[in-house]
PDB file of C-alpha atoms in Angstrom:
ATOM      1  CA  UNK X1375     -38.976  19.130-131.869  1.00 92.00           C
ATOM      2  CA  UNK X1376     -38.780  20.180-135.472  1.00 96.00           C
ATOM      3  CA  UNK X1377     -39.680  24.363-135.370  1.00 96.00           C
ATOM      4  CA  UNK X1378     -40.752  26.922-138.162  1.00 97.00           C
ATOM      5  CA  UNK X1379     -38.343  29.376-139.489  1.00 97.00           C
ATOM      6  CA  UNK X1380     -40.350  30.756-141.922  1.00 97.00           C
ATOM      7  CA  UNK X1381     -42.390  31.208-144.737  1.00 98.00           C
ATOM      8  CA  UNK X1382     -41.330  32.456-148.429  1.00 97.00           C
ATOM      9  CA  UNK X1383     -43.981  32.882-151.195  1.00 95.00           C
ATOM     10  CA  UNK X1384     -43.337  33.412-154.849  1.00 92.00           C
ATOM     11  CA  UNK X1385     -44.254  33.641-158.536  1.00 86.00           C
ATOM     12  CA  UNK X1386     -43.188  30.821-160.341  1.00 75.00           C
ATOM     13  CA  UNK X1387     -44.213  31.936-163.929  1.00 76.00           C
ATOM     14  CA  UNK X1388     -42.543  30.016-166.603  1.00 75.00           C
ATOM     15  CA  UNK X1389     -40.692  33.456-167.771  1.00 76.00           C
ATOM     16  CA  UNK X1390     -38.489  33.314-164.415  1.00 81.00           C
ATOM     17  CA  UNK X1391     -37.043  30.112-165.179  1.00 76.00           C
ATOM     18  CA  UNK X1392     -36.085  30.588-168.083  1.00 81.00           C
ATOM     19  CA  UNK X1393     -34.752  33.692-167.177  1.00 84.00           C
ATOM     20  CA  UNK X1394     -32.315  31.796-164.686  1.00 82.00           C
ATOM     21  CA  UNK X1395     -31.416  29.612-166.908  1.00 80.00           C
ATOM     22  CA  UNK X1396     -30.283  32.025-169.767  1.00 82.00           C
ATOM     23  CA  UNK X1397     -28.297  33.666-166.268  1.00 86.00           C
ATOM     24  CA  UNK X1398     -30.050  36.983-167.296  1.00 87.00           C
ATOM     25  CA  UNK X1399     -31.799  38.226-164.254  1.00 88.00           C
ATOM     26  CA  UNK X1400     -29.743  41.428-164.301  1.00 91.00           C
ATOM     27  CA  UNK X1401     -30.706  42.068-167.918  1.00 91.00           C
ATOM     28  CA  UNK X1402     -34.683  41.913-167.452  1.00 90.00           C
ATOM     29  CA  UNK X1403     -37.304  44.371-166.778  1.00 89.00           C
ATOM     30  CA  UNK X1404     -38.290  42.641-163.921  1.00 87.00           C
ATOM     31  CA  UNK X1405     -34.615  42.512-162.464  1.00 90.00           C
ATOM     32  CA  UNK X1406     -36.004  43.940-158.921  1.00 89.00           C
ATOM     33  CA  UNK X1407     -38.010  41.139-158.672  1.00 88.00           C
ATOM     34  CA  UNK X1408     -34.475  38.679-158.390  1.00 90.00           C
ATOM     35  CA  UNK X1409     -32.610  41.599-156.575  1.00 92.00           C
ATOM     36  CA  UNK X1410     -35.451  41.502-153.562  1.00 90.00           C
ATOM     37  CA  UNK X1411     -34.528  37.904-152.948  1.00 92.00           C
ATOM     38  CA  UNK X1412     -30.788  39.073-151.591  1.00 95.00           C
ATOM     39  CA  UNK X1413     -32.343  39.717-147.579  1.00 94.00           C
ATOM     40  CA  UNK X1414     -33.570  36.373-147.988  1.00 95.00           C
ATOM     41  CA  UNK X1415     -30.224  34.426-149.312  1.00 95.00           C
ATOM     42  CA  UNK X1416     -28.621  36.362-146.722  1.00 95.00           C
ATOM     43  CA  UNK X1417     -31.225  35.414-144.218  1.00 96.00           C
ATOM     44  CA  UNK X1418     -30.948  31.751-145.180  1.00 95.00           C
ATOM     45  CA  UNK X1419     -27.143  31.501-144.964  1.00 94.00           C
ATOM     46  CA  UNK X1420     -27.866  32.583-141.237  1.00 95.00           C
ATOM     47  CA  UNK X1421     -30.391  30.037-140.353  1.00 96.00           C
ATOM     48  CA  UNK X1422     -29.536  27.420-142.305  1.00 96.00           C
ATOM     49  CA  UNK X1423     -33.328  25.314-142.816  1.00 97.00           C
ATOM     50  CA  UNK X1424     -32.956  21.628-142.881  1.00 98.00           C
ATOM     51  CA  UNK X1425     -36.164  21.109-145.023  1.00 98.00           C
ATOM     52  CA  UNK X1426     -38.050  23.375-147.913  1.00 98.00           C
ATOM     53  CA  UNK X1427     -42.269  22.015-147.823  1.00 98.00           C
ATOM     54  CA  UNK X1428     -43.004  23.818-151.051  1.00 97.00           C
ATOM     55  CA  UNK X1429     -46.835  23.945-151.767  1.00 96.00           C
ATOM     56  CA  UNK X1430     -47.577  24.499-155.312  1.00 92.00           C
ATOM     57  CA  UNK X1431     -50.016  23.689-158.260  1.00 88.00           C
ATOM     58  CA  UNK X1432     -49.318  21.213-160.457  1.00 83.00           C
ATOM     59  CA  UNK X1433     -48.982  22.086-164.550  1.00 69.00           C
ATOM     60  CA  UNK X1434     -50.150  18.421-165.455  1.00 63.00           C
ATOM     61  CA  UNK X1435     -46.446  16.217-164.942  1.00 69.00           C
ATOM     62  CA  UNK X1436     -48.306  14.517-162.178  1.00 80.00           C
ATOM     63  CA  UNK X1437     -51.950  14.918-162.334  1.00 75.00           C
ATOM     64  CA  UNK X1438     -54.247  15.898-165.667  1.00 80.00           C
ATOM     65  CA  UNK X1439     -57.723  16.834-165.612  1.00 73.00           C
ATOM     66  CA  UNK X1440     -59.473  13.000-165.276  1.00 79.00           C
ATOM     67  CA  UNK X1441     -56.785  12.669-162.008  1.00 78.00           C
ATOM     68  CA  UNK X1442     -56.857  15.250-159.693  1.00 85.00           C
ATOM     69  CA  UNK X1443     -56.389  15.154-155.971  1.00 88.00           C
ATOM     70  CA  UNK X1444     -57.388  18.110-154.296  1.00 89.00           C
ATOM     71  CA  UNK X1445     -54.233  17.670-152.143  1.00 96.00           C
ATOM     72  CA  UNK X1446     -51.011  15.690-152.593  1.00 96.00           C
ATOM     73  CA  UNK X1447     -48.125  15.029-150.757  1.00 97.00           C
ATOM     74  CA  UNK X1448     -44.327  13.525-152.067  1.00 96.00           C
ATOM     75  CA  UNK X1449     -43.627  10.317-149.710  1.00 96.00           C
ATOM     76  CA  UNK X1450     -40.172  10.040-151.937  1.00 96.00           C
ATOM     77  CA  UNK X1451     -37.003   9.800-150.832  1.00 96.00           C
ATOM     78  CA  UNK X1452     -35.936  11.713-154.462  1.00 95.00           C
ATOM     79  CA  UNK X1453     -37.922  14.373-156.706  1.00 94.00           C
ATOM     80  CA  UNK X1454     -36.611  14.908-160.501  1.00 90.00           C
ATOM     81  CA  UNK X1455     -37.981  16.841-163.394  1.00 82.00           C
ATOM     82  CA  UNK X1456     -39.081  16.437-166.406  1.00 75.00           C
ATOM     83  CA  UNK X1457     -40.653  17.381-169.748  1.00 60.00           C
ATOM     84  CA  UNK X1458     -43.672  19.657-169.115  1.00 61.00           C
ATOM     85  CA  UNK X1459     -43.919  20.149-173.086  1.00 61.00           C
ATOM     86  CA  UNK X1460     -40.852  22.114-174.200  1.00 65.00           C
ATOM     87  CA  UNK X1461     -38.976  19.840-174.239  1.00 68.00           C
ATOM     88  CA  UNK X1462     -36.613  17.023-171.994  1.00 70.00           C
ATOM     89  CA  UNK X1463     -34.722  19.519-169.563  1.00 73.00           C
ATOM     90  CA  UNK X1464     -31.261  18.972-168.239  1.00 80.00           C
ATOM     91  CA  UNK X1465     -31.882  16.113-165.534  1.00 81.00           C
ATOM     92  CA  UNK X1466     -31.863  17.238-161.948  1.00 86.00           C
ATOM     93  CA  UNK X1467     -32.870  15.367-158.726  1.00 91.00           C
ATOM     94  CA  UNK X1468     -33.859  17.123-155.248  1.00 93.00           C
ATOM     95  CA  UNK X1469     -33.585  15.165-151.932  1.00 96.00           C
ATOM     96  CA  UNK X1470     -36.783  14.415-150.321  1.00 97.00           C
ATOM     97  CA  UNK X1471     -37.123  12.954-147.032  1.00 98.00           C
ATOM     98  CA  UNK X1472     -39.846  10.046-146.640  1.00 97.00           C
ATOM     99  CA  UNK X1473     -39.826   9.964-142.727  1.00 98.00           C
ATOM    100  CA  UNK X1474     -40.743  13.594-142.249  1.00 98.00           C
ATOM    101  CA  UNK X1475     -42.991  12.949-145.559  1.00 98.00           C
ATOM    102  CA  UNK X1476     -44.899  10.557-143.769  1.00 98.00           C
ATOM    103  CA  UNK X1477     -45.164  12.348-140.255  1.00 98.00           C
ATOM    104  CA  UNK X1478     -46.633  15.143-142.179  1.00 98.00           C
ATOM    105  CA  UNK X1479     -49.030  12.702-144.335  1.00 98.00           C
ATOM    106  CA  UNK X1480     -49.823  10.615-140.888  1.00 98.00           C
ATOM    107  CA  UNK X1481     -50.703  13.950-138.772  1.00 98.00           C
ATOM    108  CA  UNK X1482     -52.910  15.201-142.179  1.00 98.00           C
ATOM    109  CA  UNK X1483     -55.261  12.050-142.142  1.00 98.00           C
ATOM    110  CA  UNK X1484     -55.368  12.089-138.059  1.00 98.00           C
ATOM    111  CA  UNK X1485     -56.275  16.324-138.280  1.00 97.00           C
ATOM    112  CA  UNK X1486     -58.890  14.915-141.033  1.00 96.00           C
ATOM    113  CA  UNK X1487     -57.636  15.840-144.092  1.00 97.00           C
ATOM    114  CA  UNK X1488     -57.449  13.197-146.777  1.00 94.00           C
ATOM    115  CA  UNK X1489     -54.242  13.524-148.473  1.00 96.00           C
ATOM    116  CA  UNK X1490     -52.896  11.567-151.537  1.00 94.00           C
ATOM    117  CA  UNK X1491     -49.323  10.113-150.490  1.00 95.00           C
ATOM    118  CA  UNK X1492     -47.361   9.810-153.704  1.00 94.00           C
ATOM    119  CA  UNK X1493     -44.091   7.808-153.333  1.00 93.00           C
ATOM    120  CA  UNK X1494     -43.262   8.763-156.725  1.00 91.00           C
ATOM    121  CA  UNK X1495     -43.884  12.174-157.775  1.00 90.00           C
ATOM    122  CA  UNK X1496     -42.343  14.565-160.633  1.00 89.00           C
ATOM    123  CA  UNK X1497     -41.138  17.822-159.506  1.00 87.00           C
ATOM    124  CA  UNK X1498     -42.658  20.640-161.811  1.00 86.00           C
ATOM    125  CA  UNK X1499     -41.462  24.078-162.859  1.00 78.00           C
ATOM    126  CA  UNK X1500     -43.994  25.660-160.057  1.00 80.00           C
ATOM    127  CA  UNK X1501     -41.735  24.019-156.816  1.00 83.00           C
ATOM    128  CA  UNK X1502     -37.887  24.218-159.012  1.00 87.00           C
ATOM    129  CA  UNK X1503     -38.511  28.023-159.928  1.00 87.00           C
ATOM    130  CA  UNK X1504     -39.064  28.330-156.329  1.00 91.00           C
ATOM    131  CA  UNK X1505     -36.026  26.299-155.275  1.00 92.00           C
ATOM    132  CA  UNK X1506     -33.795  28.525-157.636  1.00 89.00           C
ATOM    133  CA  UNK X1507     -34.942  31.671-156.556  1.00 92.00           C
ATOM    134  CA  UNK X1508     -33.851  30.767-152.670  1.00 92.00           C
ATOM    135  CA  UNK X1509     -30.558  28.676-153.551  1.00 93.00           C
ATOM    136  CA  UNK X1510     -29.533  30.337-156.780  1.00 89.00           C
ATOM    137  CA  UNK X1511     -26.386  28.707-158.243  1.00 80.00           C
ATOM    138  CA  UNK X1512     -28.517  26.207-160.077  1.00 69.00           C
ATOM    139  CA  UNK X1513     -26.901  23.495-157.613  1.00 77.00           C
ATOM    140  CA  UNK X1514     -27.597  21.237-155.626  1.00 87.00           C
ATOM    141  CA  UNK X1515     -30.335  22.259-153.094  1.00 92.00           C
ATOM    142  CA  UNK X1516     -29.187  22.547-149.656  1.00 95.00           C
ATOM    143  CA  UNK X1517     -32.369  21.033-147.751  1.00 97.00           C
ATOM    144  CA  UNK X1518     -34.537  17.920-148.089  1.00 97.00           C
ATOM    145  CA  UNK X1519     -37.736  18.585-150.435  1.00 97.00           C
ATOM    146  CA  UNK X1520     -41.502  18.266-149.684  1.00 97.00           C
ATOM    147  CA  UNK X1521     -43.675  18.795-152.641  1.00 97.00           C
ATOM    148  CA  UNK X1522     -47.375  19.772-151.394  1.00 97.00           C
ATOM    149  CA  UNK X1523     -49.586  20.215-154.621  1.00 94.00           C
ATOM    150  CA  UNK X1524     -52.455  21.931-154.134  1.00 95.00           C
ATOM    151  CA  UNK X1525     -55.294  21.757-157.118  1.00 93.00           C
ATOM    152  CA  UNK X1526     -56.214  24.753-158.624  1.00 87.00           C
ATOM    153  CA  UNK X1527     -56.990  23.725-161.957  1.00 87.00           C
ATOM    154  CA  UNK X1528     -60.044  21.434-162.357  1.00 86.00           C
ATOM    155  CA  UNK X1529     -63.365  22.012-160.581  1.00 89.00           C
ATOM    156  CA  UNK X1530     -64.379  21.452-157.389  1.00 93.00           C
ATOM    157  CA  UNK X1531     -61.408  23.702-156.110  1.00 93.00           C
ATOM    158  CA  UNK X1532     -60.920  23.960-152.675  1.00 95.00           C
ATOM    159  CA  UNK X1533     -62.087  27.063-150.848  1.00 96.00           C
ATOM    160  CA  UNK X1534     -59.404  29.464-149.288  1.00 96.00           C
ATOM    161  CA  UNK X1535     -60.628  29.044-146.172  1.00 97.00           C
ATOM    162  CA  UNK X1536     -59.848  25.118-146.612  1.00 97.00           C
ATOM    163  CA  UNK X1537     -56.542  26.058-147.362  1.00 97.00           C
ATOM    164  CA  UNK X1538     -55.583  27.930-144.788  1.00 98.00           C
ATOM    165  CA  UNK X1539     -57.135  25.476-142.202  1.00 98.00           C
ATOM    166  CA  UNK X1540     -54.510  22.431-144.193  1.00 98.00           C
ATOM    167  CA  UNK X1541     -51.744  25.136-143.837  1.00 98.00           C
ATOM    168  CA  UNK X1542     -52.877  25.035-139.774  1.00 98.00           C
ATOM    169  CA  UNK X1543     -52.484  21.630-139.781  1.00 98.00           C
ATOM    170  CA  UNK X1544     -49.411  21.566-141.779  1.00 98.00           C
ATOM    171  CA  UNK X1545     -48.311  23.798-139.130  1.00 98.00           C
ATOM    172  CA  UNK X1546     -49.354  21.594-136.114  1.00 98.00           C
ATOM    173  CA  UNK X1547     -47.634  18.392-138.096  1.00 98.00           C
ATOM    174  CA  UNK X1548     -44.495  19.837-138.180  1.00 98.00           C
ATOM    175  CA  UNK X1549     -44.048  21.389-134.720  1.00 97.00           C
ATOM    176  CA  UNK X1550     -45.078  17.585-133.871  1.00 97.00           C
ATOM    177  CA  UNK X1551     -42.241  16.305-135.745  1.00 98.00           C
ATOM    178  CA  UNK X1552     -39.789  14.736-132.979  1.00 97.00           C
ATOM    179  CA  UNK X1553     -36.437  15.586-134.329  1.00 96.00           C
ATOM    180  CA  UNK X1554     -34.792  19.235-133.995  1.00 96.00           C
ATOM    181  CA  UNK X1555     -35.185  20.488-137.673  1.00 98.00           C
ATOM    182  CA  UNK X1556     -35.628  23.678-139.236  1.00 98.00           C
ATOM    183  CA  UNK X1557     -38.610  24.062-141.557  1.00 98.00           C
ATOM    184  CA  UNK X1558     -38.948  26.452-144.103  1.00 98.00           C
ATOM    185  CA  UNK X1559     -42.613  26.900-146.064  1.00 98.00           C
ATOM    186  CA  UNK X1560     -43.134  28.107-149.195  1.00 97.00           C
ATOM    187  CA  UNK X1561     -45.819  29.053-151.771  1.00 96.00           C
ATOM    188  CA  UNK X1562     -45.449  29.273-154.555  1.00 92.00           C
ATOM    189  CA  UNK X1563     -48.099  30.336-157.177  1.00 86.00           C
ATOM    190  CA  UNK X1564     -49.686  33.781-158.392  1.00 79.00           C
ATOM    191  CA  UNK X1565     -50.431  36.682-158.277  1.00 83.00           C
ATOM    192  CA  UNK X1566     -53.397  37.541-160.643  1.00 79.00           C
ATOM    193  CA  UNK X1567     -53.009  36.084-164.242  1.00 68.00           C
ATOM    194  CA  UNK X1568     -54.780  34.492-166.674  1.00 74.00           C
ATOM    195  CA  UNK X1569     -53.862  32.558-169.722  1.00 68.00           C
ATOM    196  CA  UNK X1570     -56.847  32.709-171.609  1.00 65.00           C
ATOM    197  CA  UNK X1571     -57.120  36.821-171.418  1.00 56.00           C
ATOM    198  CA  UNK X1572     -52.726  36.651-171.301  1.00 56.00           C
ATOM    199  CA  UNK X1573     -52.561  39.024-168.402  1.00 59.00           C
ATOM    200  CA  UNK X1574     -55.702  39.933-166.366  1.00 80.00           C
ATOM    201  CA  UNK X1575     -53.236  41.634-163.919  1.00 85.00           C
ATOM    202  CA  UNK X1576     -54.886  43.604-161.113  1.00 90.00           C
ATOM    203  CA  UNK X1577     -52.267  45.166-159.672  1.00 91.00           C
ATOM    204  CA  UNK X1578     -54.887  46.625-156.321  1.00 92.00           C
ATOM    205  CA  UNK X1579     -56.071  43.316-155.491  1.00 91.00           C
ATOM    206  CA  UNK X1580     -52.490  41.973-155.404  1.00 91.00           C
ATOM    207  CA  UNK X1581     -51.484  44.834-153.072  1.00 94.00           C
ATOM    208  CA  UNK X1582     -54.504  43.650-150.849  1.00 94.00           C
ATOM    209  CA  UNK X1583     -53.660  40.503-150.596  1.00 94.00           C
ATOM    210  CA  UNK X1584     -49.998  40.584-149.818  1.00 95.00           C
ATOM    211  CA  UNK X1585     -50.958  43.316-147.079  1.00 97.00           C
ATOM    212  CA  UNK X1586     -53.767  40.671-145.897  1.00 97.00           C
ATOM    213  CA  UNK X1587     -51.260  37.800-145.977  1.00 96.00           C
ATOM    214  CA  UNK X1588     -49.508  39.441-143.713  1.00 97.00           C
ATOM    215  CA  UNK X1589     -51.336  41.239-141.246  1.00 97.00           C
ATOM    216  CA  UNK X1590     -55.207  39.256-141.612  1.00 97.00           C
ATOM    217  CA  UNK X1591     -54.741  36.351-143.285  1.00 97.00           C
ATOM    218  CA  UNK X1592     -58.167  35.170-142.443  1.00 97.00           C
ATOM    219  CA  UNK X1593     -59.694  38.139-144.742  1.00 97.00           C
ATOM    220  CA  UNK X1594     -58.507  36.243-147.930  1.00 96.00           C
ATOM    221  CA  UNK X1595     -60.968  33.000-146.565  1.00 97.00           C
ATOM    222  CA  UNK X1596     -63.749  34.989-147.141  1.00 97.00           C
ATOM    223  CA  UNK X1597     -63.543  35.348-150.808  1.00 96.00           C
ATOM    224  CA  UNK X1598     -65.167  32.520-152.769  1.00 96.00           C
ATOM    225  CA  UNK X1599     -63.238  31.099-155.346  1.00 92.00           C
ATOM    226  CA  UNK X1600     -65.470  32.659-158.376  1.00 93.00           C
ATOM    227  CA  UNK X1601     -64.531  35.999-156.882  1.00 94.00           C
ATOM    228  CA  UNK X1602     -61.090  35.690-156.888  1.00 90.00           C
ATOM    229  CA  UNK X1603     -61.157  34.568-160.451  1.00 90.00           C
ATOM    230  CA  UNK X1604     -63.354  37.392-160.851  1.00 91.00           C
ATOM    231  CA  UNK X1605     -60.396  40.068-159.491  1.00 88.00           C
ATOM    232  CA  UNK X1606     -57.524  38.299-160.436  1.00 80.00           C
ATOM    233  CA  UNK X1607     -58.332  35.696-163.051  1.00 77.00           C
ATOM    234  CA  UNK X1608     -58.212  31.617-163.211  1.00 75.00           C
ATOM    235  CA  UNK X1609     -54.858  31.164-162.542  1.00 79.00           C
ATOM    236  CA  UNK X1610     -54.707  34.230-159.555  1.00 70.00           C
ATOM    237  CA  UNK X1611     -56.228  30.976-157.670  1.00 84.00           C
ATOM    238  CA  UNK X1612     -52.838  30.282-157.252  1.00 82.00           C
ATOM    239  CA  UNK X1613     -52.802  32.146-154.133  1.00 91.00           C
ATOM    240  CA  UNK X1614     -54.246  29.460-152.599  1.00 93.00           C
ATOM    241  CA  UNK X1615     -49.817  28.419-151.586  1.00 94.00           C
ATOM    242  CA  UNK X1616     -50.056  31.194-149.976  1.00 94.00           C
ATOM    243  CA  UNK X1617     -52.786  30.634-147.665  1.00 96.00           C
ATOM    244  CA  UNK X1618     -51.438  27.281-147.330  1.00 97.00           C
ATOM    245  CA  UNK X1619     -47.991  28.665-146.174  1.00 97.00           C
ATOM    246  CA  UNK X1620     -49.156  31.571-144.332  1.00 98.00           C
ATOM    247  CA  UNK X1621     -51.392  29.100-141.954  1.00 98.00           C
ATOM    248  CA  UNK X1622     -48.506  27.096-141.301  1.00 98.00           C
ATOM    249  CA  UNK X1623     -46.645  29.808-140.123  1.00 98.00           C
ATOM    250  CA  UNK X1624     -49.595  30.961-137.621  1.00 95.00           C
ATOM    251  CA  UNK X1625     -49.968  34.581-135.875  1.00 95.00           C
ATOM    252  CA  UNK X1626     -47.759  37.363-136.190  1.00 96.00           C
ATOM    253  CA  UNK X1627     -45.034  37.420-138.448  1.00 97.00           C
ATOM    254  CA  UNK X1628     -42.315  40.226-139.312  1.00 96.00           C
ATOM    255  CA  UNK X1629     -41.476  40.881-143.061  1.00 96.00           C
ATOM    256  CA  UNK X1630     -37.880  40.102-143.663  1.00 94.00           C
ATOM    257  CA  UNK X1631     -38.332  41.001-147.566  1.00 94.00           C
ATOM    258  CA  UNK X1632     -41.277  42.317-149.793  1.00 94.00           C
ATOM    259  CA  UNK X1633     -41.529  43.071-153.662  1.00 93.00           C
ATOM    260  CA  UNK X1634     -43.913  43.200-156.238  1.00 93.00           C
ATOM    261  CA  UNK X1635     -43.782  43.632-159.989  1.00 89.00           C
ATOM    262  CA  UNK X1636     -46.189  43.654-162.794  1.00 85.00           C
ATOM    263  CA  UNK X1637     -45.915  42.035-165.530  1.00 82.00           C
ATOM    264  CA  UNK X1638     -43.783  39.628-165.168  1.00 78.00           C
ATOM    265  CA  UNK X1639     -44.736  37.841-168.419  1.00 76.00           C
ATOM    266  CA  UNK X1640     -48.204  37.818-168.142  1.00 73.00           C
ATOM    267  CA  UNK X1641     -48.485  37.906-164.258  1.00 78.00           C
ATOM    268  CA  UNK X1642     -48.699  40.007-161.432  1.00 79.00           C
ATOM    269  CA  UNK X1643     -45.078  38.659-160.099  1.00 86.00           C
ATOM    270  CA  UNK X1644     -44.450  39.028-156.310  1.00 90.00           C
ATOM    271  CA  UNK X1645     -42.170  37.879-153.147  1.00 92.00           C
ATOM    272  CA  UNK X1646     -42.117  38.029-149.620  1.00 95.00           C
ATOM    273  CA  UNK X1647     -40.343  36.482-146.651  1.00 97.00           C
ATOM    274  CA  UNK X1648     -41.944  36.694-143.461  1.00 97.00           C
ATOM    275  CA  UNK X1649     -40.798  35.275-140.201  1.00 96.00           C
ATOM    276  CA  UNK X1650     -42.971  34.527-137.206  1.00 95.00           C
ATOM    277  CA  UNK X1651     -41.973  37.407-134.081  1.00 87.00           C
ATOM    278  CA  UNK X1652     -40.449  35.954-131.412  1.00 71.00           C
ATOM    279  CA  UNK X1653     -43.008  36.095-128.505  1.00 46.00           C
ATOM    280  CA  UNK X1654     -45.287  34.355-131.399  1.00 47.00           C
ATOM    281  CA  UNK X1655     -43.159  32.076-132.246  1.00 51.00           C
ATOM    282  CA  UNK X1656     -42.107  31.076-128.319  1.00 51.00           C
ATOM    283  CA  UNK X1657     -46.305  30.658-128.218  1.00 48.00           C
ATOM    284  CA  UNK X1658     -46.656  28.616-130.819  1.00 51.00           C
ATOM    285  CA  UNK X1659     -43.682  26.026-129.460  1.00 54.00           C
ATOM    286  CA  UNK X1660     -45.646  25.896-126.413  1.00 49.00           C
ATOM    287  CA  UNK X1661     -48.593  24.614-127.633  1.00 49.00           C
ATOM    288  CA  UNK X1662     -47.047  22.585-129.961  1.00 53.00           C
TER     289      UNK X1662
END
């Protein structure tokens, strides 16, 4: 059966890419924020994940405001990029993998939650900034690709609590999944921005929630969506991939690597890797 290693969130603002591209990370402000993702290159050299399910928000390559799912899954057996307005990039393709795709789609519909399969789907700077951050190099990724977009653009938004109980089922879908593989989740979104104000950053409630994400996830359901734009602005819904992530990777979980930085551009910018501990994850097999 297909088991969890892990789950890695991250800011994906547009400033990180570009820093990576440029190959300047050492040369930024914000260098910490690249150094604190050396325990997790190391950790994933050591365990090796056979597939990345990266849950992010699409910037409008896919969907626009008169098409929006409220979730969507990649059913492709390839993801490439494209131009999200600045221009064509240099043309890179990620490996997906449909079968495990459509387990995960399959379980979703069964556990009740009405997902949009997309056989064809453009991968966006939210789910490569991710990629590059974990597999620097700018290579080849070394794991099939699952795009899981997530809307938290254009109203009605789901609730937290909603996205913690898809991240559950996530969760139950893959420990379903017949063949031995190693999963890796990610989110990858936020921390408290917003365009419209450029910055918004509220450096407390980011501390809160990646202390909550970790040790009472279920806190952050309680917040309505209007509060968190209230305390972290429009685009802070973006922790909504990390509720996703953390309830796929279910009860209690060790942190393998932590950091937090602000601003990063306009954006509270923040990591983590978190692992589930043992006895939970032996648990969590068993009920599988």
């Amino acid at each position: 059966m297909a088991q969890i290693l892990g789950g890695l969130t991250t800011s994906h603002v547009p400033m990180i890419g570009r820093t990576i591209a440029a190959n300047k990370q050492q040369e930024v402000s914000f260098k910490p924020f690249f150094d604190a993702f050396e325990p997790a290159h190391r950790w994933l050299e050591d365990n090796k994940p056979d597939i990345a399910i990266v849950i992010y928000n699409d910037h409008g390559l896919n969907f626009f405001l008169d098409n929006m799912p409220t979730f969507a899954i990649g059913a492709a057996h390839e993801y490439r990029n494209a131009d999200e307005g600045w221009g064509e990039p240099e043309p890179r393709s990620f490996a997906g993998n449909a079968d495990f795709s459509w387990h995960l789609i399959k379980s979703l519909v069964a556990d009740e939650f009405d997902v949009s399969s997309c056989q064809e789907m453009k991968f966006d700077h939210a789910g490569i900034t991710a990629l590059d951050l974990i597999w620097p190099g700018h290579g080849p990724v070394p794991v099939a690709t699952i795009p899981v977009v997530v809307n938290a653009v254009q109203p009605p938004l789901p609730t937290p609590l909603r996205c913690y109980k898809l991240g559950q089922a996530i969760g139950r879908a893959i420990r379903s999944y017949p063949e031995d593989l190693k999963v890796l989740v990610i989110g990858s979104g936020g921390l408290s921005h917003e365009l419209g104000q450029m910055g918004k950053i509220n450096q407390s409630f980011d501390a809160l929630c990646m202390d909550k994400i970790v040790n009472d996830p279920e806190a952050l359901t309680r917040y309505t969506n209007a509060e968190i734009v209230e305390l972290a602005g429009s685009q802070g819904l973006e922790l909504m991939t990390w509720v996703v992530m953390r309830g796929a990777v279910s009860g209690p979980v060790e942190v393998r690597a932590s950091n937090y930085h602000a601003p990063i551009s306009h954006t509270g910018g923040a990591m983590m890797l978190m692992t589930p501990r043992e006895e939970a994850a032996v648990q969590a097999a068993s009920l599988a």
